[in-house]
mmCIF file of C-alpha atoms and ligand atoms in Angstrom:
data_model
loop_
_atom_site.group_PDB
_atom_site.id
_atom_site.type_symbol
_atom_site.label_atom_id
_atom_site.label_comp_id
_atom_site.label_asym_id
_atom_site.label_seq_id
_atom_site.Cartn_x
_atom_site.Cartn_y
_atom_site.Cartn_z
ATOM 1 C CA MET L 1 7.157 15.467 -46.369
ATOM 2 C CA ARG L 2 8.290 12.889 -43.847
ATOM 3 C CA LYS L 3 7.063 9.294 -44.128
ATOM 4 C CA ILE L 4 8.012 7.700 -40.842
ATOM 5 C CA LEU L 5 8.244 4.022 -39.880
ATOM 6 C CA ILE L 6 8.339 3.435 -36.115
ATOM 7 C CA THR L 7 9.649 0.008 -35.090
ATOM 8 C CA GLY L 8 8.739 -1.360 -31.651
ATOM 9 C CA SER L 9 5.866 1.137 -31.702
ATOM 10 C CA LEU L 10 3.732 -0.741 -29.173
ATOM 11 C CA GLY L 11 6.149 -0.220 -26.261
ATOM 12 C CA GLN L 12 6.421 2.468 -23.587
ATOM 13 C CA ILE L 13 7.757 5.201 -25.883
ATOM 14 C CA GLY L 14 6.120 4.080 -29.140
ATOM 15 C CA THR L 15 2.500 4.143 -27.965
ATOM 16 C CA GLU L 16 2.873 7.841 -27.140
ATOM 17 C CA LEU L 17 5.319 8.838 -29.871
ATOM 18 C CA THR L 18 3.128 7.350 -32.633
ATOM 19 C CA MET L 19 0.130 9.464 -31.653
ATOM 20 C CA TYR L 20 2.230 12.612 -31.204
ATOM 21 C CA LEU L 21 3.909 12.263 -34.607
ATOM 22 C CA ARG L 22 0.573 11.473 -36.307
ATOM 23 C CA GLU L 23 -0.668 14.830 -35.016
ATOM 24 C CA GLN L 24 2.460 16.558 -36.351
ATOM 25 C CA TYR L 25 2.835 14.906 -39.753
ATOM 26 C CA GLY L 26 -0.622 13.446 -40.499
ATOM 27 C CA ASN L 27 -1.989 10.003 -39.615
ATOM 28 C CA ASP L 28 -1.064 8.300 -42.898
ATOM 29 C CA ASN L 29 2.540 9.545 -42.779
ATOM 30 C CA VAL L 30 3.397 7.699 -39.575
ATOM 31 C CA ILE L 31 3.501 3.904 -39.912
ATOM 32 C CA ALA L 32 3.390 2.079 -36.601
ATOM 33 C CA SER L 33 4.904 -1.409 -36.496
ATOM 34 C CA GLY L 34 5.517 -4.241 -34.085
ATOM 35 C CA LEU L 35 6.064 -7.957 -33.691
ATOM 36 C CA ARG L 36 2.321 -8.582 -33.293
ATOM 37 C CA LYS L 37 -0.834 -6.551 -33.736
ATOM 38 C CA GLU L 38 -1.474 -6.399 -29.998
ATOM 39 C CA GLY L 39 -1.757 -3.036 -28.303
ATOM 40 C CA PRO L 40 -4.048 -0.088 -27.754
ATOM 41 C CA ASP L 41 -6.826 0.221 -30.392
ATOM 42 C CA TYR L 42 -6.068 3.907 -30.963
ATOM 43 C CA ILE L 43 -2.765 2.987 -32.651
ATOM 44 C CA PHE L 44 -4.452 0.643 -35.157
ATOM 45 C CA GLU L 45 -7.502 2.867 -35.713
ATOM 46 C CA SER L 46 -5.687 6.161 -36.284
ATOM 47 C CA GLY L 47 -3.206 5.136 -39.008
ATOM 48 C CA PRO L 48 -1.279 2.380 -40.803
ATOM 49 C CA PHE L 49 0.239 -0.562 -38.929
ATOM 50 C CA GLU L 50 2.648 -3.238 -40.231
ATOM 51 C CA ILE L 51 4.062 -6.383 -38.671
ATOM 52 C CA VAL L 52 7.827 -5.759 -38.654
ATOM 53 C CA ASP L 53 10.416 -7.903 -36.855
ATOM 54 C CA ILE L 54 13.655 -5.927 -37.135
ATOM 55 C CA LEU L 55 15.570 -9.207 -37.260
ATOM 56 C CA ASN L 56 13.841 -9.812 -40.606
ATOM 57 C CA ALA L 57 15.611 -7.393 -42.978
ATOM 58 C CA GLN L 58 13.161 -8.161 -45.796
ATOM 59 C CA GLN L 59 10.193 -7.242 -43.604
ATOM 60 C CA VAL L 60 11.857 -3.917 -42.751
ATOM 61 C CA ALA L 61 12.615 -3.240 -46.437
ATOM 62 C CA ASP L 62 9.092 -4.239 -47.571
ATOM 63 C CA ALA L 63 7.361 -1.974 -45.028
ATOM 64 C CA CYS L 64 9.616 0.940 -46.059
ATOM 65 C CA GLU L 65 8.999 0.295 -49.757
ATOM 66 C CA LYS L 66 5.216 -0.098 -49.372
ATOM 67 C CA HIS L 67 4.865 3.241 -47.558
ATOM 68 C CA ASN L 68 7.698 5.111 -49.283
ATOM 69 C CA VAL L 69 9.399 5.641 -45.911
ATOM 70 C CA ASN L 70 12.162 8.269 -45.635
ATOM 71 C CA THR L 71 12.634 8.236 -41.823
ATOM 72 C CA VAL L 72 12.884 5.251 -39.475
ATOM 73 C CA ILE L 73 12.543 5.645 -35.711
ATOM 74 C CA ASN L 74 13.932 2.423 -34.294
ATOM 75 C CA LEU L 75 12.410 1.758 -30.877
ATOM 76 C CA ALA L 76 12.587 -2.047 -31.071
ATOM 77 C CA ALA L 77 15.002 -3.281 -28.423
ATOM 78 C CA LEU L 78 15.353 -5.378 -25.289
ATOM 79 C CA LEU L 79 15.720 -3.136 -22.229
ATOM 80 C CA SER L 80 18.327 -3.392 -19.464
ATOM 81 C CA ALA L 81 16.855 -5.850 -16.959
ATOM 82 C CA VAL L 82 15.271 -8.081 -19.623
ATOM 83 C CA ALA L 83 18.485 -7.999 -21.670
ATOM 84 C CA GLU L 84 20.547 -9.194 -18.706
ATOM 85 C CA GLY L 85 18.210 -12.222 -18.511
ATOM 86 C CA ASN L 86 18.858 -13.121 -22.170
ATOM 87 C CA PRO L 87 22.108 -11.512 -23.369
ATOM 88 C CA GLN L 88 22.216 -13.469 -26.640
ATOM 89 C CA LEU L 89 18.775 -12.317 -27.742
ATOM 90 C CA ALA L 90 19.516 -8.778 -26.527
ATOM 91 C CA TYR L 91 22.666 -8.639 -28.647
ATOM 92 C CA ASN L 92 20.795 -9.986 -31.653
ATOM 93 C CA ILE L 93 17.892 -7.511 -31.475
ATOM 94 C CA ASN L 94 19.811 -4.449 -30.307
ATOM 95 C CA MET L 95 22.796 -4.874 -32.670
ATOM 96 C CA ASN L 96 21.773 -7.039 -35.638
ATOM 97 C CA GLY L 97 18.291 -5.506 -35.699
ATOM 98 C CA LEU L 98 19.801 -2.019 -35.778
ATOM 99 C CA PHE L 99 22.206 -3.126 -38.520
ATOM 100 C CA ASN L 100 19.211 -4.241 -40.646
ATOM 101 C CA ILE L 101 17.549 -0.845 -40.134
ATOM 102 C CA LEU L 102 20.729 1.035 -41.088
ATOM 103 C CA GLU L 103 21.242 -1.072 -44.206
ATOM 104 C CA VAL L 104 17.678 -0.456 -45.420
ATOM 105 C CA ALA L 105 18.145 3.251 -44.651
ATOM 106 C CA ARG L 106 21.417 3.338 -46.588
ATOM 107 C CA GLU L 107 19.773 1.721 -49.621
ATOM 108 C CA ARG L 108 16.789 4.094 -49.531
ATOM 109 C CA GLY L 109 18.569 7.269 -48.408
ATOM 110 C CA ALA L 110 16.369 7.374 -45.296
ATOM 111 C CA ALA L 111 17.122 9.063 -41.953
ATOM 112 C CA VAL L 112 17.341 6.971 -38.770
ATOM 113 C CA PHE L 113 16.638 7.917 -35.168
ATOM 114 C CA THR L 114 17.756 5.383 -32.509
ATOM 115 C CA PRO L 115 17.587 6.038 -28.771
ATOM 116 C CA SER L 116 20.660 5.229 -26.737
ATOM 117 C CA SER L 117 20.606 5.256 -22.943
ATOM 118 C CA ILE L 118 22.413 6.246 -19.753
ATOM 119 C CA ALA L 119 23.305 2.539 -19.842
ATOM 120 C CA ALA L 120 25.943 3.427 -22.460
ATOM 121 C CA PHE L 121 28.074 4.536 -19.489
ATOM 122 C CA GLY L 122 29.717 2.309 -16.912
ATOM 123 C CA PRO L 123 31.468 2.250 -13.533
ATOM 124 C CA SER L 124 34.619 3.961 -14.868
ATOM 125 C CA THR L 125 32.584 6.901 -16.270
ATOM 126 C CA PRO L 126 32.579 10.082 -14.106
ATOM 127 C CA ALA L 127 29.276 9.596 -12.247
ATOM 128 C CA ASP L 128 28.361 13.214 -11.497
ATOM 129 C CA ASN L 129 27.555 15.671 -14.241
ATOM 130 C CA THR L 130 28.666 12.999 -16.741
ATOM 131 C CA PRO L 131 30.080 14.775 -19.827
ATOM 132 C CA GLN L 132 28.857 14.233 -23.392
ATOM 133 C CA ASP L 133 32.224 12.827 -24.482
ATOM 134 C CA THR L 134 33.732 10.602 -21.807
ATOM 135 C CA ILE L 135 34.701 7.032 -20.907
ATOM 136 C CA GLN L 136 32.093 4.493 -22.087
ATOM 137 C CA ARG L 137 32.908 1.044 -20.715
ATOM 138 C CA PRO L 138 29.506 -0.349 -19.655
ATOM 139 C CA THR L 139 29.336 -3.686 -17.822
ATOM 140 C CA THR L 140 25.846 -4.790 -18.944
ATOM 141 C CA ILE L 141 24.934 -6.413 -22.265
ATOM 142 C CA TYR L 142 22.334 -3.655 -22.753
ATOM 143 C CA GLY L 143 25.046 -1.021 -22.306
ATOM 144 C CA VAL L 144 27.398 -2.854 -24.640
ATOM 145 C CA THR L 145 24.716 -2.844 -27.359
ATOM 146 C CA LYS L 146 23.967 0.830 -26.722
ATOM 147 C CA VAL L 147 27.618 1.882 -27.152
ATOM 148 C CA GLY L 148 27.925 -0.423 -30.165
ATOM 149 C CA GLY L 149 24.740 1.079 -31.590
ATOM 150 C CA GLU L 150 26.001 4.641 -31.108
ATOM 151 C CA LEU L 151 29.233 3.792 -32.915
ATOM 152 C CA LEU L 152 27.451 1.972 -35.732
ATOM 153 C CA CYS L 153 25.080 4.903 -36.264
ATOM 154 C CA ASP L 154 27.980 7.388 -36.343
ATOM 155 C CA TYR L 155 29.791 5.081 -38.793
ATOM 156 C CA TYR L 156 26.796 4.991 -41.159
ATOM 157 C CA TYR L 157 26.650 8.789 -41.063
ATOM 158 C CA LYS L 158 30.368 9.273 -41.740
ATOM 159 C CA ARG L 159 30.847 6.408 -44.200
ATOM 160 C CA PHE L 160 27.537 6.450 -46.131
ATOM 161 C CA GLY L 161 25.961 9.813 -45.280
ATOM 162 C CA VAL L 162 22.931 8.230 -43.565
ATOM 163 C CA ASP L 163 21.300 10.946 -41.422
ATOM 164 C CA THR L 164 21.530 9.122 -38.086
ATOM 165 C CA ARG L 165 20.635 10.848 -34.804
ATOM 166 C CA GLY L 166 20.006 9.738 -31.240
ATOM 167 C CA VAL L 167 19.740 10.697 -27.586
ATOM 168 C CA ARG L 168 20.886 8.921 -24.440
ATOM 169 C CA PHE L 169 17.607 8.664 -22.573
ATOM 170 C CA PRO L 170 17.535 8.428 -18.797
ATOM 171 C CA GLY L 171 14.741 6.445 -17.082
ATOM 172 C CA LEU L 172 11.423 7.415 -18.653
ATOM 173 C CA ILE L 173 8.318 7.903 -16.542
ATOM 174 C CA SER L 174 4.865 7.627 -18.105
ATOM 175 C CA TYR L 175 1.294 6.538 -17.368
ATOM 176 C CA LYS L 176 -0.012 5.313 -20.738
ATOM 177 C CA ALA L 177 1.976 2.097 -21.316
ATOM 178 C CA LEU L 178 3.884 0.164 -18.676
ATOM 179 C CA PRO L 179 7.680 0.169 -19.004
ATOM 180 C CA GLY L 180 9.304 -2.773 -20.769
ATOM 181 C CA GLY L 181 11.694 -4.130 -18.112
ATOM 182 C CA GLY L 182 14.279 -1.471 -17.355
ATOM 183 C CA THR L 183 16.215 -0.647 -14.193
ATOM 184 C CA THR L 184 14.463 2.690 -13.676
ATOM 185 C CA ASP L 185 10.949 1.130 -13.856
ATOM 186 C CA TYR L 186 10.625 1.486 -10.067
ATOM 187 C CA ALA L 187 10.012 5.197 -10.617
ATOM 188 C CA VAL L 188 6.894 4.315 -12.641
ATOM 189 C CA HIS L 189 5.620 1.502 -10.395
ATOM 190 C CA ILE L 190 5.934 3.726 -7.312
ATOM 191 C CA TYR L 191 3.149 6.018 -8.622
ATOM 192 C CA TYR L 192 0.792 3.095 -9.394
ATOM 193 C CA GLU L 193 1.314 1.551 -5.948
ATOM 194 C CA ALA L 194 1.081 4.910 -4.154
ATOM 195 C CA LEU L 195 -2.412 5.313 -5.612
ATOM 196 C CA LYS L 196 -3.498 1.666 -5.279
ATOM 197 C CA GLN L 197 -1.906 0.541 -1.955
ATOM 198 C CA LYS L 198 -0.454 3.699 -0.400
ATOM 199 C CA LYS L 199 2.807 1.764 -0.096
ATOM 200 C CA TYR L 200 5.582 0.491 -2.350
ATOM 201 C CA ALA L 201 8.593 -1.820 -1.924
ATOM 202 C CA SER L 202 11.373 -0.456 -4.141
ATOM 203 C CA PHE L 203 13.668 -2.878 -5.969
ATOM 204 C CA ILE L 204 16.259 -0.057 -6.143
ATOM 205 C CA ASP L 205 18.007 0.811 -2.880
ATOM 206 C CA LYS L 206 17.899 4.103 -0.981
ATOM 207 C CA GLY L 207 20.523 6.624 -2.023
ATOM 208 C CA THR L 208 20.708 5.355 -5.627
ATOM 209 C CA GLN L 209 20.643 8.494 -7.772
ATOM 210 C CA MET L 210 19.632 8.136 -11.431
ATOM 211 C CA ASP L 211 18.582 10.519 -14.184
ATOM 212 C CA MET L 212 14.916 10.520 -15.147
ATOM 213 C CA MET L 213 12.554 12.241 -17.564
ATOM 214 C CA TYR L 214 8.787 12.542 -18.016
ATOM 215 C CA MET L 215 7.498 11.074 -21.289
ATOM 216 C CA PRO L 216 6.249 14.362 -22.849
ATOM 217 C CA ASP L 217 9.832 15.660 -22.648
ATOM 218 C CA ALA L 218 11.200 12.440 -24.176
ATOM 219 C CA ILE L 219 8.781 12.738 -27.105
ATOM 220 C CA LYS L 220 9.775 16.375 -27.518
ATOM 221 C CA ALA L 221 13.478 15.411 -27.524
ATOM 222 C CA ILE L 222 12.948 12.908 -30.353
ATOM 223 C CA HIS L 223 10.918 15.337 -32.444
ATOM 224 C CA ASP L 224 13.214 18.326 -31.851
ATOM 225 C CA LEU L 225 16.416 16.437 -32.628
ATOM 226 C CA MET L 226 14.845 14.847 -35.721
ATOM 227 C CA GLU L 227 13.972 18.315 -37.033
ATOM 228 C CA ALA L 228 17.198 20.029 -35.885
ATOM 229 C CA ASP L 229 19.321 21.881 -38.437
ATOM 230 C CA PRO L 230 22.053 19.349 -39.383
ATOM 231 C CA SER L 231 24.651 22.105 -39.856
ATOM 232 C CA LYS L 232 24.437 22.830 -36.091
ATOM 233 C CA LEU L 233 25.049 19.239 -35.028
ATOM 234 C CA VAL L 234 28.582 18.579 -33.812
ATOM 235 C CA HIS L 235 27.473 15.301 -32.222
ATOM 236 C CA ARG L 236 24.975 12.787 -33.559
ATOM 237 C CA ASN L 237 24.931 9.476 -31.693
ATOM 238 C CA ALA L 238 24.025 10.099 -29.081
ATOM 239 C CA PHE L 239 23.225 13.256 -27.073
ATOM 240 C CA ASN L 240 23.066 13.288 -23.277
ATOM 241 C CA VAL L 241 19.591 14.509 -22.281
ATOM 242 C CA THR L 242 18.097 14.705 -18.813
ATOM 243 C CA ALA L 243 15.370 16.454 -16.882
ATOM 244 C CA MET L 244 15.919 15.451 -13.228
ATOM 245 C CA SER L 245 17.975 13.189 -11.005
ATOM 246 C CA PHE L 246 16.646 11.542 -7.825
ATOM 247 C CA ASP L 247 16.781 8.504 -5.541
ATOM 248 C CA PRO L 248 13.781 6.539 -4.171
ATOM 249 C CA GLU L 249 13.556 8.675 -0.989
ATOM 250 C CA LYS L 250 13.295 11.884 -2.972
ATOM 251 C CA ILE L 251 10.482 10.688 -5.271
ATOM 252 C CA ALA L 252 8.668 9.230 -2.221
ATOM 253 C CA ALA L 253 8.925 12.600 -0.446
ATOM 254 C CA GLU L 254 7.404 14.285 -3.499
ATOM 255 C CA ILE L 255 4.529 11.754 -3.578
ATOM 256 C CA ARG L 256 3.899 12.317 0.167
ATOM 257 C CA LYS L 257 3.116 15.961 -0.564
ATOM 258 C CA HIS L 258 -0.066 14.597 -2.214
ATOM 259 C CA ILE L 259 -0.531 11.248 -0.395
ATOM 260 C CA PRO L 260 0.818 11.912 3.147
ATOM 261 C CA GLU L 261 0.336 8.314 4.364
ATOM 262 C CA PHE L 262 2.470 6.856 1.503
ATOM 263 C CA GLU L 263 5.023 4.360 2.824
ATOM 264 C CA LEU L 264 8.263 3.409 1.040
ATOM 265 C CA THR L 265 10.047 0.147 1.909
ATOM 266 C CA TYR L 266 12.852 -1.731 0.144
ATOM 267 C CA ASP L 267 13.031 -5.160 -1.458
ATOM 268 C CA VAL L 268 16.230 -4.703 -3.427
ATOM 269 C CA ASP L 269 16.739 -6.765 -6.593
ATOM 270 C CA PRO L 270 20.494 -7.494 -6.741
ATOM 271 C CA VAL L 271 20.640 -7.698 -10.554
ATOM 272 C CA LYS L 272 18.823 -4.387 -11.094
ATOM 273 C CA GLN L 273 20.746 -2.745 -8.232
ATOM 274 C CA ALA L 274 24.089 -3.796 -9.760
ATOM 275 C CA ILE L 275 22.991 -2.287 -13.086
ATOM 276 C CA ALA L 276 21.890 0.944 -11.361
ATOM 277 C CA ASN L 277 25.200 1.171 -9.453
ATOM 278 C CA SER L 278 27.107 1.101 -12.746
ATOM 279 C CA TRP L 279 25.162 4.067 -14.206
ATOM 280 C CA PRO L 280 25.755 7.830 -13.749
ATOM 281 C CA ASN L 281 24.099 9.863 -10.993
ATOM 282 C CA SER L 282 23.439 12.857 -13.236
ATOM 283 C CA LEU L 283 24.197 13.803 -16.854
ATOM 284 C CA ASP L 284 25.577 16.998 -18.352
ATOM 285 C CA ASP L 285 23.247 17.746 -21.277
ATOM 286 C CA SER L 286 24.811 21.056 -22.333
ATOM 287 C CA CYS L 287 25.731 19.819 -25.853
ATOM 288 C CA ALA L 288 22.062 18.995 -26.559
ATOM 289 C CA LYS L 289 21.137 22.461 -25.262
ATOM 290 C CA GLU L 290 23.729 24.187 -27.439
ATOM 291 C CA GLU L 291 23.409 22.160 -30.638
ATOM 292 C CA TRP L 292 19.612 21.798 -30.947
ATOM 293 C CA GLY L 293 18.014 23.806 -28.159
ATOM 294 C CA TRP L 294 17.073 20.962 -25.796
ATOM 295 C CA LYS L 295 15.079 22.135 -22.789
ATOM 296 C CA PRO L 296 12.847 19.895 -20.640
ATOM 297 C CA ASP L 297 9.486 21.219 -19.400
ATOM 298 C CA TYR L 298 8.929 18.944 -16.390
ATOM 299 C CA THR L 299 10.596 18.839 -12.971
ATOM 300 C CA LEU L 300 10.068 16.107 -10.336
ATOM 301 C CA GLU L 301 7.484 18.376 -8.737
ATOM 302 C CA THR L 302 5.396 19.103 -11.865
ATOM 303 C CA MET L 303 5.756 15.531 -13.172
ATOM 304 C CA THR L 304 4.456 14.118 -9.867
ATOM 305 C CA ILE L 305 1.376 16.333 -9.958
ATOM 306 C CA ASP L 306 0.615 15.287 -13.554
ATOM 307 C CA MET L 307 1.390 11.563 -13.016
ATOM 308 C CA LEU L 308 -0.862 11.294 -9.947
ATOM 309 C CA ASP L 309 -3.604 13.219 -11.697
ATOM 310 C CA LYS L 310 -3.547 11.208 -14.945
ATOM 311 C CA LEU L 311 -3.021 7.866 -13.213
ATOM 312 C CA SER L 312 -5.880 8.332 -10.755
ATOM 313 C CA GLU L 313 -8.115 9.048 -13.763
ATOM 314 C CA LYS L 314 -6.809 5.906 -15.495
ATOM 315 C CA LEU L 315 -7.116 3.666 -12.443
ATOM 316 C CA GLY L 316 -10.611 5.018 -11.727
HETATM 317 P P1 NAD M 401 9.690 -1.210 -24.685
HETATM 318 O O1 NAD M 401 10.299 -2.472 -24.172
HETATM 319 O O2 NAD M 401 8.527 -0.643 -23.945
HETATM 320 O O3 NAD M 401 9.275 -1.401 -26.211
HETATM 321 C C1 NAD M 401 10.109 -2.027 -27.143
HETATM 322 C C2 NAD M 401 9.227 -2.693 -28.173
HETATM 323 O O4 NAD M 401 10.076 -3.388 -29.091
HETATM 324 C C3 NAD M 401 8.280 -3.741 -27.577
HETATM 325 O O5 NAD M 401 6.950 -3.441 -27.999
HETATM 326 C C4 NAD M 401 8.765 -5.064 -28.178
HETATM 327 O O6 NAD M 401 7.707 -5.962 -28.478
HETATM 328 C C5 NAD M 401 9.418 -4.588 -29.460
HETATM 329 N N1 NAD M 401 10.393 -5.532 -30.019
HETATM 330 C C6 NAD M 401 11.247 -6.377 -29.362
HETATM 331 N N2 NAD M 401 11.946 -7.093 -30.254
HETATM 332 C C7 NAD M 401 11.558 -6.703 -31.489
HETATM 333 C C8 NAD M 401 11.921 -7.074 -32.810
HETATM 334 N N3 NAD M 401 12.826 -8.036 -33.047
HETATM 335 N N4 NAD M 401 11.318 -6.444 -33.850
HETATM 336 C C9 NAD M 401 10.388 -5.488 -33.631
HETATM 337 N N5 NAD M 401 9.970 -5.116 -32.410
HETATM 338 C C10 NAD M 401 10.566 -5.710 -31.342
HETATM 339 O O7 NAD M 401 10.854 -0.135 -24.823
HETATM 340 P P2 NAD M 401 10.772 1.473 -24.807
HETATM 341 O O8 NAD M 401 10.851 1.896 -23.394
HETATM 342 O O9 NAD M 401 9.652 1.946 -25.648
HETATM 343 O O10 NAD M 401 12.202 1.802 -25.468
HETATM 344 C C11 NAD M 401 12.380 2.138 -26.816
HETATM 345 C C12 NAD M 401 13.844 2.500 -27.046
HETATM 346 O O11 NAD M 401 14.241 3.527 -26.132
HETATM 347 C C13 NAD M 401 14.831 1.347 -26.815
HETATM 348 O O12 NAD M 401 15.905 1.455 -27.725
HETATM 349 C C14 NAD M 401 15.338 1.599 -25.420
HETATM 350 O O13 NAD M 401 16.617 1.037 -25.233
HETATM 351 C C15 NAD M 401 15.376 3.113 -25.390
HETATM 352 N N6 NAD M 401 15.355 3.640 -24.017
HETATM 353 C C16 NAD M 401 14.250 3.539 -23.234
HETATM 354 C C17 NAD M 401 14.276 4.027 -21.930
HETATM 355 C C18 NAD M 401 13.070 3.913 -21.002
HETATM 356 O O14 NAD M 401 13.174 4.260 -19.816
HETATM 357 N N7 NAD M 401 11.914 3.472 -21.483
HETATM 358 C C19 NAD M 401 15.436 4.641 -21.447
HETATM 359 C C20 NAD M 401 16.552 4.722 -22.266
HETATM 360 C C21 NAD M 401 16.489 4.239 -23.557
#
C-alpha cells in the first residue's frame, strides 16, 4: 500500500491532488505538508498534515519516518515569475530542496514524483510540436532548475535505483486555489475577471501561444504516471504532456460564447512576456501517450464551460 507525502501541498496543484489521492488510497495514507498550517480546512480535517520545509532535510526525513512514507510527491517550488524575482531562493528551493527529497528517498527506498514544466525548454528549442527529446537551454532561473531537476531525478534512478518520475506540465488552469505566480496565470485570472468585471487586461500579449491543461487532467497525469508499469517507461524525467494550446484572443473568444460582452485588453508585463516568448508554442506528448497511456479529457471548449460554471458557484 502506498504511503504518500505531498510537499507544498497547500498550493494550486496540492490542494486538489491531496483530496484526489485521499479518495484513491485512503485519508490516512496521504500526508499533506507545507511551510505553515494555513490553507483550506478540508485538507487538515480529512487526513494527516505535517509542517515540512524541504530545505530542512531532517524535517523531510522525520515526516517520512513518522508515517512510514514510501512515495514522495514533491510540489514545493518557486514558480516562474516569482523565481525570476528571487533567483537565489528559487535555486535553493527548486534544486537543494529536491536534492533533500531524493536523498531521503534513496535512504528509505521511496519513489519520488516531481513535476517539471514547459519552462525546461528555451528559445533554441523547436517551438512547434516540441519533441520529447530536444534542445533544453532555458533562459530563466525557473527553467534552469527544472532542467537540473530532471537530470538529478534521472541520475538518482540510474545511479541508485530510486523510482523517480515526472511530467513537464504546461500552464495549469483551476478554480479551487489561485495559481502561485507563474507566467500562464493570466489564463486563470481571465475567468475570474470575466465573471466579476466582464473585462480583463492580459499581462501576456496577443498572439502568444502556450500549452495549457485543466487541473483534473493534471491530477490524472500524476496519478497515472505514478501507477504506470515501470517496464514500459523508456523516459522518466520528464514527460511532455499537454491538453491544448492557445493565445489570449482564443481563450477570450471561447469565454465570449458564454459572456458575449466580455472585453479583452492588454497591459503586458515585460518580465512575464519575455519568459513566455522563450517557451514552446505546443508540445508533442506522443511518448507519454505511448509509454503510459496519457490522454487528456478536457479541451478549451469543455474546460471553459466547467470553469465558468464552477467559478460562478464559488464567487456567488
Ligand atoms: P504553488 O506555488 O501553487 O505551490 C507551491 C507550494 O510550495 C506553496 O504552497 C509554497 O508555500 C510551497 N513551498 C515553497 N517553498 C517551500 C519549501 N521550502 N518547503 C515546502 N514548501 C514550500 O505551485 P503549484 O502550481 O502547485 O506547482 C507545484 C509544482 O508543479 C511545482 O514544481 C511547479 O514548478 C510545477 N508546475 C506547476 C505549473 C502550474 O501551472 N501550476 C506548471 C508547470 C509546473
